[in-house]
Amino acid sequence: MILGVNVDHVATVREARGESEPDPVIAAKMAIDGGADGITVHLREDRRHINDRDLLRVKKNVRNVELNLEMAATKEMVMIALKVKPDLVTLVPEKRAELTTEGGLDLVKSGKKIRKAIDEIQSRNIPVSLFINPTIKDVQMSKKLGAAMIEIHTGLYANAKGKRQTAELARVRKAVKSGSEMGLLVNAGHGLKYSNVKKIASIKGIRGLYIGHSIVANSVYRGMKSAVKEMKRLIRQSQK
Ligand code: PXP
């Protein structure tokens, strides 16, 4: 099972100050040093975190692992994907006001647009993955639309507790099974954390997990001590 690390929120911190750091490309390289099998960036319409330059730099600097471009199925994004040629495109729904992707694609409402994007991108040998809710209907629709892959939305599982979580886990499991049986490559992601990843990672048939926020958050904790130590060292040194 591969791990794709989403570095969007490194860019979110950078954008909060309008500075050049932290740099998502440096973070991506470090993630690869840590064993990441892939790097994901979501180029949003409003460029609120990752921007076009980041994407080009990630493409140039991130080698030998999967570059997954998350994007909406719009004309603009399809053009960018065909130009940048990532290893994988994951189509996601996108609403301007949302804090993060809120749910899977609406394959009925947006079916035509999604099929067109799949056809255009896959005709250039770039596989397309559809981010979908864990329902058999959406898995079937994804197959019908011609996607090579699906990513099962684990957000409801991640946010649920107790019996509700067990039920959500069963839905994910069923969706994974039916996707595999239909010959789709099946990924999963959203809301996965150190505390809830194990049950998803133990599902047979998942090709890869795509995780962002929790890894970025944890890397702040893990790095804080040494970052402060280094600053103290410089201050002490200059007072001698
Ligand atoms: N997969 C998809 C399709 C997403 O949109 C996101 C969020 O950008 C993720 C996975 C990662 O979610 P999280 O940041 O909650 O780990």
Coordinates of C-alpha atoms and ligand atoms in Angstrom, one line a residue:
M1 CA 0.0 0.0 0.0
I2 CA 1.5 3.3 -1.0
L3 CA 1.4 6.6 1.0
G4 CA 0.8 9.8 -0.9
V5 CA 1.5 12.9 1.2
N6 CA -0.5 16.0 0.5
V7 CA 1.7 19.1 1.1
D8 CA -1.1 21.7 0.5
H9 CA -1.1 22.9 4.1
V10 CA 2.6 23.7 4.1
A11 CA 1.6 26.3 1.5
T12 CA -1.4 27.3 3.6
V13 CA 1.0 28.4 6.4
R14 CA 3.2 30.3 3.8
E15 CA 0.2 32.1 2.4
A16 CA -0.9 33.1 5.9
R17 CA 2.1 35.4 6.0
G18 CA 2.6 36.0 2.3
E19 CA 6.2 34.9 2.7
S20 CA 8.3 32.4 0.8
E21 CA 8.5 29.8 3.6
P22 CA 7.5 27.2 4.5
D23 CA 8.1 25.9 1.0
P24 CA 5.9 22.9 0.0
V25 CA 8.6 21.7 -2.3
I26 CA 11.2 21.4 0.5
A27 CA 8.5 19.7 2.6
A28 CA 7.8 17.3 -0.3
K29 CA 11.5 16.4 -0.5
M30 CA 11.5 15.7 3.2
A31 CA 8.4 13.6 3.0
I32 CA 10.1 11.5 0.3
D33 CA 13.1 11.1 2.6
G34 CA 10.7 9.9 5.2
G35 CA 9.4 7.2 2.8
A36 CA 6.5 8.9 1.0
D37 CA 5.6 7.0 -2.1
G38 CA 4.0 10.0 -3.7
I39 CA 3.3 13.7 -3.3
T40 CA -0.1 15.3 -3.8
V41 CA -0.9 18.9 -4.5
H42 CA -4.4 20.4 -4.9
L43 CA -4.3 23.3 -7.3
R44 CA -7.5 25.1 -6.4
E45 CA -9.3 27.6 -8.6
D46 CA -8.6 30.4 -6.1
R47 CA -4.9 29.3 -5.5
R48 CA -5.4 29.6 -1.8
H49 CA -2.4 27.4 -1.0
I50 CA -0.6 25.6 -3.8
N51 CA 0.0 28.0 -6.8
D52 CA 1.0 27.3 -10.4
R53 CA 4.6 27.9 -9.7
D54 CA 4.6 25.4 -6.8
L55 CA 3.1 22.8 -9.2
L56 CA 5.8 23.4 -11.7
R57 CA 8.5 23.2 -9.0
V58 CA 7.0 20.1 -7.5
K59 CA 7.0 18.5 -11.0
K60 CA 10.7 19.5 -11.5
N61 CA 12.0 18.5 -8.1
V62 CA 9.9 15.5 -7.1
R63 CA 11.2 12.6 -9.0
N64 CA 10.9 8.8 -8.7
V65 CA 7.6 9.0 -6.7
E66 CA 4.1 9.5 -7.9
L67 CA 3.0 13.1 -8.4
N68 CA -0.8 13.3 -7.9
L69 CA -2.5 16.5 -9.0
E70 CA -5.8 17.0 -7.3
M71 CA -8.1 19.4 -9.2
A72 CA -11.6 20.2 -10.2
A73 CA -12.8 19.0 -13.6
T74 CA -12.7 22.4 -15.3
K75 CA -11.3 23.4 -18.7
E76 CA -8.5 25.5 -17.0
M77 CA -7.4 22.6 -14.8
V78 CA -7.5 20.0 -17.6
M79 CA -5.2 22.3 -19.7
I80 CA -2.8 22.6 -16.8
A81 CA -2.8 18.9 -16.2
L82 CA -2.0 18.2 -19.9
K83 CA 0.8 20.7 -19.8
V84 CA 2.4 19.6 -16.4
K85 CA 1.8 15.8 -17.0
P86 CA 1.6 14.6 -13.4
D87 CA 1.7 10.8 -12.8
L88 CA -2.0 10.8 -11.7
V89 CA -4.9 13.3 -11.7
T90 CA -7.5 13.0 -8.9
L91 CA -10.7 14.8 -9.8
V92 CA -12.4 16.4 -6.7
P93 CA -15.4 18.6 -6.3
E94 CA -14.5 22.1 -5.4
K95 CA -16.5 24.8 -3.6
R96 CA -15.1 28.2 -3.0
A97 CA -16.2 28.6 0.6
E98 CA -15.2 25.2 1.8
L99 CA -12.2 24.7 4.2
T100 CA -11.4 21.4 2.6
T101 CA -12.9 19.0 0.1
E102 CA -16.3 18.2 1.8
G103 CA -17.5 15.1 0.0
G104 CA -17.1 12.9 -3.0
L105 CA -17.9 14.0 -6.6
D106 CA -21.5 14.2 -7.7
L107 CA -21.2 11.8 -10.6
V108 CA -24.8 12.3 -11.7
K109 CA -24.8 16.1 -11.8
S110 CA -21.3 16.5 -13.1
G111 CA -21.0 13.2 -15.1
K112 CA -20.7 14.9 -18.5
K113 CA -17.9 17.2 -17.4
I114 CA -16.1 14.5 -15.6
R115 CA -16.3 12.1 -18.5
K116 CA -14.8 14.8 -20.8
A117 CA -12.0 15.4 -18.4
I118 CA -11.3 11.7 -18.0
D119 CA -11.2 11.2 -21.8
E120 CA -8.9 14.2 -22.4
I121 CA -6.5 13.3 -19.6
Q122 CA -6.4 9.6 -20.0
S123 CA -5.9 9.9 -23.8
R124 CA -2.5 11.4 -22.9
N125 CA -1.7 8.3 -20.7
I126 CA -2.3 10.0 -17.4
P127 CA -4.5 7.9 -15.2
V128 CA -7.5 9.6 -13.6
S129 CA -8.8 8.9 -10.2
L130 CA -12.3 10.0 -9.0
F131 CA -12.7 11.0 -5.4
I132 CA -16.0 9.4 -4.5
N133 CA -18.2 8.7 -1.5
P134 CA -18.2 5.0 -0.4
T135 CA -21.3 3.8 -2.2
I136 CA -21.6 1.0 -4.7
K137 CA -23.5 3.3 -7.0
D138 CA -20.6 5.7 -7.2
V139 CA -18.1 2.9 -7.7
Q140 CA -20.3 1.6 -10.6
M141 CA -20.6 5.1 -12.1
S142 CA -16.9 5.6 -11.9
K143 CA -16.3 2.5 -13.9
K144 CA -18.9 3.6 -16.4
L145 CA -17.3 7.0 -16.8
G146 CA -14.0 5.2 -17.7
A147 CA -11.8 6.2 -14.8
A148 CA -8.8 4.0 -14.2
M149 CA -8.9 4.6 -10.4
I150 CA -11.1 5.7 -7.6
E151 CA -10.3 7.3 -4.2
I152 CA -12.8 6.4 -1.6
H153 CA -13.7 9.3 0.7
T154 CA -12.9 8.3 4.3
G155 CA -14.0 11.5 5.8
L156 CA -17.2 10.2 7.3
Y157 CA -15.4 7.3 8.8
A158 CA -12.8 9.6 10.3
N159 CA -15.3 12.0 11.8
A160 CA -17.6 9.3 13.2
K161 CA -17.4 7.6 16.6
G162 CA -18.4 4.3 18.1
K163 CA -21.1 2.3 16.2
R164 CA -21.4 5.0 13.6
Q165 CA -17.7 4.6 12.8
T166 CA -18.0 0.9 12.6
A167 CA -20.8 1.3 10.1
E168 CA -18.8 3.9 8.1
L169 CA -15.8 1.5 8.0
A170 CA -18.0 -1.2 6.6
R171 CA -19.2 1.1 3.9
V172 CA -15.6 1.9 2.9
R173 CA -14.7 -1.8 3.0
K174 CA -17.6 -2.6 0.7
A175 CA -16.8 0.1 -1.7
V176 CA -13.2 -1.0 -1.9
K177 CA -14.2 -4.6 -2.6
S178 CA -16.6 -3.7 -5.3
G179 CA -14.1 -1.3 -7.0
S180 CA -11.5 -4.1 -7.0
E181 CA -13.9 -6.6 -8.4
M182 CA -14.8 -4.2 -11.2
G183 CA -11.1 -3.9 -12.1
L184 CA -10.6 -0.4 -10.8
L185 CA -7.5 0.6 -8.8
V186 CA -8.8 1.7 -5.4
N187 CA -7.3 4.4 -3.2
A188 CA -8.6 6.0 0.0
G189 CA -8.2 9.2 1.8
H190 CA -9.4 12.3 3.7
G191 CA -9.4 12.8 7.4
L192 CA -7.0 10.0 8.1
K193 CA -4.9 10.5 11.2
Y194 CA -2.4 8.5 13.3
S195 CA -5.3 7.5 15.5
N196 CA -7.6 6.2 12.8
V197 CA -5.4 5.0 10.0
K198 CA -4.9 1.4 11.1
K199 CA -8.4 0.2 10.4
I200 CA -8.4 1.6 6.9
A201 CA -4.8 0.4 6.2
S202 CA -5.8 -3.1 7.1
I203 CA -8.5 -3.2 4.3
K204 CA -7.4 -5.6 1.6
G205 CA -7.4 -4.2 -1.9
I206 CA -6.5 -0.6 -1.3
R207 CA -3.7 0.5 -3.6
G208 CA -2.8 3.7 -1.7
L209 CA -3.7 6.1 1.1
Y210 CA -3.6 9.9 0.6
I211 CA -3.0 11.9 3.7
G212 CA -2.3 15.5 4.3
H213 CA -3.4 17.6 7.3
S214 CA -2.5 15.1 10.0
I215 CA 1.0 14.6 8.7
V216 CA 1.6 18.4 8.3
A217 CA 0.2 19.0 11.8
N218 CA 2.4 16.3 13.3
S219 CA 5.5 17.5 11.6
V220 CA 5.1 20.9 13.4
Y221 CA 5.1 19.1 16.7
R222 CA 8.0 16.9 15.8
G223 CA 10.0 19.8 14.5
M224 CA 9.3 22.5 17.1
K225 CA 11.8 21.4 19.7
S226 CA 14.8 21.5 17.3
A227 CA 13.6 24.7 15.6
V228 CA 13.6 26.5 19.0
K229 CA 16.9 25.0 20.0
E230 CA 18.6 26.3 16.9
M231 CA 17.1 29.8 17.4
K232 CA 18.3 29.8 21.0
R233 CA 21.8 28.7 19.9
L234 CA 22.1 31.6 17.4
I235 CA 20.9 34.1 20.0
R236 CA 23.3 32.7 22.6
Q237 CA 26.2 32.7 20.1
S238 CA 25.7 36.3 19.2
Q239 CA 25.8 37.4 22.8
K240 CA 29.3 36.0 23.5
Ligands
PXP1 N1 -7.8 13.0 -0.7 C1 -8.4 14.0 -1.3 C2 -9.2 13.7 -2.6 C3 -8.4 15.3 -0.7 O1 -9.1 16.3 -1.3 C4 -7.7 15.5 0.5 C5 -7.7 16.8 1.1 O2 -7.0 17.7 0.3 C6 -7.0 14.4 1.0 C7 -7.1 13.1 0.4 C8 -6.2 14.5 2.3 O3 -7.1 14.8 3.3 P1 -6.5 15.2 4.7 O4 -5.8 16.5 4.6 O5 -7.7 15.2 5.6 O6 -5.5 14.1 5.1

